[in-house]
mmCIF file with all atom_site columns, C-alpha atoms in Angstrom:
data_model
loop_
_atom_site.group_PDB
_atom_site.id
_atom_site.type_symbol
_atom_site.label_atom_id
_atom_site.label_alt_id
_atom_site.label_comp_id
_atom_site.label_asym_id
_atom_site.label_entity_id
_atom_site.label_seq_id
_atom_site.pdbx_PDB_ins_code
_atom_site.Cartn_x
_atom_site.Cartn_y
_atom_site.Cartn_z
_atom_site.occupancy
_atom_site.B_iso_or_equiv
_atom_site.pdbx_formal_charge
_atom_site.auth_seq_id
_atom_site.auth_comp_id
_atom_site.auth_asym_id
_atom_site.auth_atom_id
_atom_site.pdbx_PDB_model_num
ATOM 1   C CA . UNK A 1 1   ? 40.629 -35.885 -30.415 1.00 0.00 ? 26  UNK A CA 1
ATOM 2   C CA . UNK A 1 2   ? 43.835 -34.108 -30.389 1.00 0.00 ? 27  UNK A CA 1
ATOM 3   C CA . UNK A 1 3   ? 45.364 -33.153 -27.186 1.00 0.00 ? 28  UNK A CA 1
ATOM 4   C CA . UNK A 1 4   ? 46.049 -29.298 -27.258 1.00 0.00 ? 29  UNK A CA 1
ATOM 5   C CA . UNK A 1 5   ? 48.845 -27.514 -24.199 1.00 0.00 ? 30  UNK A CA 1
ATOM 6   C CA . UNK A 1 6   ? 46.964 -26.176 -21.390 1.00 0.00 ? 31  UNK A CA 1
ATOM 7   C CA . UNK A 1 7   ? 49.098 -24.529 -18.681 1.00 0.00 ? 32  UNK A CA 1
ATOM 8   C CA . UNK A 1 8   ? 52.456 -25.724 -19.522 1.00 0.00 ? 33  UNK A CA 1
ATOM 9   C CA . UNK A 1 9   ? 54.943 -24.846 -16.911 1.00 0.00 ? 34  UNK A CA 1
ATOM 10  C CA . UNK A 1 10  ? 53.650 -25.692 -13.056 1.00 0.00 ? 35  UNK A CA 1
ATOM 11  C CA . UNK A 1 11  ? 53.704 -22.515 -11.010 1.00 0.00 ? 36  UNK A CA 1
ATOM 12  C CA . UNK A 1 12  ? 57.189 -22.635 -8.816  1.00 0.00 ? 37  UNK A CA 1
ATOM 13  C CA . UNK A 1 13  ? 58.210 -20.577 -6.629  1.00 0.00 ? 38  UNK A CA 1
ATOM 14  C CA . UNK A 1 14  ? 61.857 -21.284 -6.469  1.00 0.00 ? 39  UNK A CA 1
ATOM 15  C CA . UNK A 1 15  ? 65.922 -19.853 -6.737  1.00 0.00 ? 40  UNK A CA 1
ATOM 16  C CA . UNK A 1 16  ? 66.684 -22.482 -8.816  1.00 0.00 ? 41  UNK A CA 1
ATOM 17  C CA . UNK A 1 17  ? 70.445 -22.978 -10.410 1.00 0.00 ? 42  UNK A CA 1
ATOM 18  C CA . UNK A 1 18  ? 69.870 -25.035 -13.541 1.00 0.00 ? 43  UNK A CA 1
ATOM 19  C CA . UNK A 1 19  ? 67.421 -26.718 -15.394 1.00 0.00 ? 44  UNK A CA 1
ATOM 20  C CA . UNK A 1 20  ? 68.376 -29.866 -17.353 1.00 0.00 ? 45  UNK A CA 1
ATOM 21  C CA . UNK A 1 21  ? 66.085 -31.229 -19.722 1.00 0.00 ? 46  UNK A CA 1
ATOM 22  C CA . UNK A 1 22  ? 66.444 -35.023 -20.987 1.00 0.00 ? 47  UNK A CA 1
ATOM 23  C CA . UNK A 1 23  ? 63.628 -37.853 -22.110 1.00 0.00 ? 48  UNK A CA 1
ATOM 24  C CA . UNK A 1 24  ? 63.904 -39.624 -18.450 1.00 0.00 ? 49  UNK A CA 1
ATOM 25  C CA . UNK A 1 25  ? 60.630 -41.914 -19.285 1.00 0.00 ? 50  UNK A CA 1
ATOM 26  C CA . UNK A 1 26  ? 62.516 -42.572 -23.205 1.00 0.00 ? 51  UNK A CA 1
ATOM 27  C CA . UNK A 1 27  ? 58.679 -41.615 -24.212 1.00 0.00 ? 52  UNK A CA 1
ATOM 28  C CA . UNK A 1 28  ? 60.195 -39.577 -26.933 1.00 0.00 ? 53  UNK A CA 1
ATOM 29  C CA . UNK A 1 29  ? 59.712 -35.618 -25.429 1.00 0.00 ? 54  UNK A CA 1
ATOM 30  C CA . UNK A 1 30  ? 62.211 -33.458 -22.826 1.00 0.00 ? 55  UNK A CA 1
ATOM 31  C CA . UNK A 1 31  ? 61.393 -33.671 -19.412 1.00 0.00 ? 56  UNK A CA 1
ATOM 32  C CA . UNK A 1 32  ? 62.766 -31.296 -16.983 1.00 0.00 ? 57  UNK A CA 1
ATOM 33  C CA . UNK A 1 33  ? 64.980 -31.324 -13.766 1.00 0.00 ? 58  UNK A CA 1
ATOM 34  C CA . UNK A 1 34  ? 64.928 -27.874 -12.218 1.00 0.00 ? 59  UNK A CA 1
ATOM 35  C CA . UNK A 1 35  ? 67.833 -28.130 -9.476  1.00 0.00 ? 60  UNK A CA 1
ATOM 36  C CA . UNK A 1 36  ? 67.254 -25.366 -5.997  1.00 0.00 ? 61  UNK A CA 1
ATOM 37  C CA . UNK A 1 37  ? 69.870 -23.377 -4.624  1.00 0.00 ? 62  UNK A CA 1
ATOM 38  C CA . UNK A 1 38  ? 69.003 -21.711 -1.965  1.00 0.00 ? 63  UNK A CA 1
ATOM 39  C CA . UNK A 1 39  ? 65.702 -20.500 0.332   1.00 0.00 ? 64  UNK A CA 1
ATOM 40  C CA . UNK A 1 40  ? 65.391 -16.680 0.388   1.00 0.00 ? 65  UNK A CA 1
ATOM 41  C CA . UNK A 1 41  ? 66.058 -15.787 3.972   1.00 0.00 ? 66  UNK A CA 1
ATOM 42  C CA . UNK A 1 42  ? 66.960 -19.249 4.704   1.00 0.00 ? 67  UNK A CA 1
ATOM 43  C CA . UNK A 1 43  ? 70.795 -19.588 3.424   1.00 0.00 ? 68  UNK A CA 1
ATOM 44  C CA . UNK A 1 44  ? 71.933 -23.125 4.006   1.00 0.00 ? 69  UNK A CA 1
ATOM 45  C CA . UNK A 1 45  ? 68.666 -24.921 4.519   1.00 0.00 ? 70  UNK A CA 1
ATOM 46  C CA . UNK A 1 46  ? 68.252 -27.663 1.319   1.00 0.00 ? 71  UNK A CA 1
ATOM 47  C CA . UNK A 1 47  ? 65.478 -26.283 -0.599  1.00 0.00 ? 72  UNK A CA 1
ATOM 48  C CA . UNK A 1 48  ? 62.703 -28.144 -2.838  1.00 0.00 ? 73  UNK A CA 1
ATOM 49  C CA . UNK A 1 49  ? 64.411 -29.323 -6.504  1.00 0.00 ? 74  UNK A CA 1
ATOM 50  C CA . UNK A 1 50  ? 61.865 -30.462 -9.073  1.00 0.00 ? 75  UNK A CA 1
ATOM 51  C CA . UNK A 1 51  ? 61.391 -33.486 -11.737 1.00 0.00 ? 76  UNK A CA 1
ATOM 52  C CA . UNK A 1 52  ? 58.437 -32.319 -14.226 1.00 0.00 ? 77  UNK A CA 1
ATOM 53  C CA . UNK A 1 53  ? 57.188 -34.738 -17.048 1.00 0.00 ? 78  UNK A CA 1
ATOM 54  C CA . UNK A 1 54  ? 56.066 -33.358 -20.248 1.00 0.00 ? 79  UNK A CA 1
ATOM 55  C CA . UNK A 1 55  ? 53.011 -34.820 -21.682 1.00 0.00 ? 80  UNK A CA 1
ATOM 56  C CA . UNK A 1 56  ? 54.006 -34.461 -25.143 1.00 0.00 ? 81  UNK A CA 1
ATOM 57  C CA . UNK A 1 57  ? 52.676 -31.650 -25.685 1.00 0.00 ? 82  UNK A CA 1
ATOM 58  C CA . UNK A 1 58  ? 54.404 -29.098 -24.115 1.00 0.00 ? 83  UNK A CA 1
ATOM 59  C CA . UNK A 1 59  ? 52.420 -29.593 -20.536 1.00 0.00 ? 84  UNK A CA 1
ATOM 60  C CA . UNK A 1 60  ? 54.728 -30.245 -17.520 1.00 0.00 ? 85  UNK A CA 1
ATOM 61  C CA . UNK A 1 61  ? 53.650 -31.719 -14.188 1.00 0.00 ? 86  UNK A CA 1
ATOM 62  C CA . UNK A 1 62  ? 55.735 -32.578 -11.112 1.00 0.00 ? 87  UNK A CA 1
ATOM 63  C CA . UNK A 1 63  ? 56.652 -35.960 -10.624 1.00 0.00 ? 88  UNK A CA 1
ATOM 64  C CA . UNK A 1 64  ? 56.517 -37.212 -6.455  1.00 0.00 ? 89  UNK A CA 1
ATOM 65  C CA . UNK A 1 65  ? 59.622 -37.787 -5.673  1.00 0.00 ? 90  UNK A CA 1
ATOM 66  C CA . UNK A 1 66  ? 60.979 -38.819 -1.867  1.00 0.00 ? 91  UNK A CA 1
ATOM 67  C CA . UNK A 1 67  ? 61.875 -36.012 0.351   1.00 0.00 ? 92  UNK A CA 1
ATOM 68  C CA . UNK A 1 68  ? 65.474 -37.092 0.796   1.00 0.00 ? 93  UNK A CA 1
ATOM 69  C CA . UNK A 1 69  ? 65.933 -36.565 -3.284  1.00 0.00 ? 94  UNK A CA 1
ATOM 70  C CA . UNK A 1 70  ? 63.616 -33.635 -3.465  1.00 0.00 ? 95  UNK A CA 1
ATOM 71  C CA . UNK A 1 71  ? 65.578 -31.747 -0.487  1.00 0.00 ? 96  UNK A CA 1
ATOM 72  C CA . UNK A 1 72  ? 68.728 -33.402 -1.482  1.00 0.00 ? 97  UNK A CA 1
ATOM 73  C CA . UNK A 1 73  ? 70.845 -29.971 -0.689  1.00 0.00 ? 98  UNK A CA 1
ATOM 74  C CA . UNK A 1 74  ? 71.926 -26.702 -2.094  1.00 0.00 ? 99  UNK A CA 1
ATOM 75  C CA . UNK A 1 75  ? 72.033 -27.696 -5.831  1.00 0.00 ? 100 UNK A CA 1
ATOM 76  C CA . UNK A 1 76  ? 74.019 -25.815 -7.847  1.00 0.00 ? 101 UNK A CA 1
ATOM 77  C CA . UNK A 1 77  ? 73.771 -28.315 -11.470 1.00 0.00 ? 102 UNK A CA 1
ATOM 78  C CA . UNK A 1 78  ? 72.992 -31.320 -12.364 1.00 0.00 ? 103 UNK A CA 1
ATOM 79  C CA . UNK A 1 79  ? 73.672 -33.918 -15.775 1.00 0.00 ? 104 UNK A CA 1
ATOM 80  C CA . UNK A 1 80  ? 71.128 -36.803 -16.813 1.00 0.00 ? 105 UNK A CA 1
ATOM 81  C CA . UNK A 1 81  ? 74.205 -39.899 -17.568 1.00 0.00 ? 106 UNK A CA 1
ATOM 82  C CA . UNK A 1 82  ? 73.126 -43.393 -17.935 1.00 0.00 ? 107 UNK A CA 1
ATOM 83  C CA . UNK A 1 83  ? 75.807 -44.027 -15.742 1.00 0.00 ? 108 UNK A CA 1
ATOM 84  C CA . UNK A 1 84  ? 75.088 -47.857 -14.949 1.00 0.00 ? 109 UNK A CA 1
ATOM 85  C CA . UNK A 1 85  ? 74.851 -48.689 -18.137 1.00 0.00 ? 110 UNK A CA 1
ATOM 86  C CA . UNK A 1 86  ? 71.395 -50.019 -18.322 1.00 0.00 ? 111 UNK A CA 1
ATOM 87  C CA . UNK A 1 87  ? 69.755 -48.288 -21.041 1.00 0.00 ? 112 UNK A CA 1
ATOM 88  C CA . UNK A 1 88  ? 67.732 -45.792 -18.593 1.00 0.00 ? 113 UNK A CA 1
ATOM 89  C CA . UNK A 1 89  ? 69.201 -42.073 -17.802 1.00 0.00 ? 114 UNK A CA 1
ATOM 90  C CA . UNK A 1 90  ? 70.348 -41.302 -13.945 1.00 0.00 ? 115 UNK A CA 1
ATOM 91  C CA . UNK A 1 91  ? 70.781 -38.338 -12.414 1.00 0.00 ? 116 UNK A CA 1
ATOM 92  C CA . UNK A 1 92  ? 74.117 -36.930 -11.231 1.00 0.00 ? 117 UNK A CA 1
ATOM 93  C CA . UNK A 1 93  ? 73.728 -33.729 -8.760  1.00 0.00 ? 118 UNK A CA 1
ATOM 94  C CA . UNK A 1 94  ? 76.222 -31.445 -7.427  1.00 0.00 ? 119 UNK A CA 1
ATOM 95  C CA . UNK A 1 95  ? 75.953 -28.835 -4.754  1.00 0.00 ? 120 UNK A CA 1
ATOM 96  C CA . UNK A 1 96  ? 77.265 -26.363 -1.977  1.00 0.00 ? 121 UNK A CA 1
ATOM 97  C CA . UNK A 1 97  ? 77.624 -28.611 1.372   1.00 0.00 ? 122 UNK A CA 1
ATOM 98  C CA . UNK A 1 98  ? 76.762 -31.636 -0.070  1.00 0.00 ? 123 UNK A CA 1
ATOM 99  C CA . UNK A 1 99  ? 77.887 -34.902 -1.645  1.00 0.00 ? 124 UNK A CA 1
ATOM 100 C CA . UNK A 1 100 ? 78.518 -35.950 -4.920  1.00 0.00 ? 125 UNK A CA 1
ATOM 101 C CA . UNK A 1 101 ? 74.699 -37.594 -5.394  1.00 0.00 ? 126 UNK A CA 1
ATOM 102 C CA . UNK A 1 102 ? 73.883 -40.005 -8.268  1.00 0.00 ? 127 UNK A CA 1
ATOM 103 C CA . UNK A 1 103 ? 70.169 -40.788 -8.374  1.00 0.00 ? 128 UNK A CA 1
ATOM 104 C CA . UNK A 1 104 ? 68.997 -44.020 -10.158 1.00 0.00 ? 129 UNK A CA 1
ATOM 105 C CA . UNK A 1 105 ? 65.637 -44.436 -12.200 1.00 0.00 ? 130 UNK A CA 1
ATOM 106 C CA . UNK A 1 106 ? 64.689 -48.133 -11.742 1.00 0.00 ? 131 UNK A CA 1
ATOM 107 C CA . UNK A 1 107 ? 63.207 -49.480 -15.307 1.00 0.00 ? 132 UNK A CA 1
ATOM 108 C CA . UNK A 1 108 ? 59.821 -47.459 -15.493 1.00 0.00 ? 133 UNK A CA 1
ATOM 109 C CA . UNK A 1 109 ? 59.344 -46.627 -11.580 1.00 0.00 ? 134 UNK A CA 1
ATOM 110 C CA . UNK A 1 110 ? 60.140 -43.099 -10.054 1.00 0.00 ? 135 UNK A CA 1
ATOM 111 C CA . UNK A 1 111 ? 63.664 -42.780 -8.696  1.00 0.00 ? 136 UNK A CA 1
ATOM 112 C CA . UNK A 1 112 ? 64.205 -44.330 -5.420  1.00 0.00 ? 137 UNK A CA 1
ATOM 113 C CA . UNK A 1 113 ? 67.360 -44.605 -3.990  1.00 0.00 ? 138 UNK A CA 1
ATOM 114 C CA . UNK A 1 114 ? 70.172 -41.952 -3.577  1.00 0.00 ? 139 UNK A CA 1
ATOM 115 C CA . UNK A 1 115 ? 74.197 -42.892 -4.012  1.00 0.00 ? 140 UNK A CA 1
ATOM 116 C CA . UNK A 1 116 ? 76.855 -40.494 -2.460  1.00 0.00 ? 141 UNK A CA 1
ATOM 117 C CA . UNK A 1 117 ? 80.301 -40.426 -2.997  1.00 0.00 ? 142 UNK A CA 1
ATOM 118 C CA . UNK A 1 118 ? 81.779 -39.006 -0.220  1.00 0.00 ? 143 UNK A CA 1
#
């Protein structure tokens, strides 16, 4: 039985600043990071950014990730960069009133630590 897309997209309610797809999970399909500005009537308060895993076919669905990487700050882009060299894609994150932030992906766990270069 073939799998067929259902909802695709998660309903979010967001002002995000960029979406950057890349195959985080290297299971052969573009997942999504969708990176949050700003709160509407809230400027300056670090809003919710998203990681969303595509199933393959075309279906997205948010990935948990800890609140100090989901409310990282006011995120204004992002890049996927292996940038440890160990074969898995990290996250690099810039934004207004906030750090430099490089997020790791462990070998086939969800991210869990944050860097900042201050």
């Amino acid at each position: 039985m073939s799998q067929e897309k259902k909802d695709g997209l998660p309903k979010i309610f967001a002002n995000s600043s960029c979406v950057i797809p890349a195959d985080y999970d290297k299971d052969g399909d573009l997942d999504l990071f969708i990176g949050s500005r700003v709160i509407a009537g809230n400027y300056g308060v670090s809003p919710k950014s998203y990681l969303l895993q595509n199933d393959g076919y075309g279906n997205f669905t948010e990935v948990p990730l800890p609140k100090e990487i989901a409310y990282m700050g006011m995120v204004t882009d992002a890049v996927w960069v292996d940038f440890d060299a160990d074969g898995w894609l990290d996250l690099a994150v810039v934004g207004d009133w906030m750090p430099i932030t490089f997020i790791k992906k462990p070998k086939r766990q969800v991210y869990d630590f944050i860097h900042e270069l201050n």
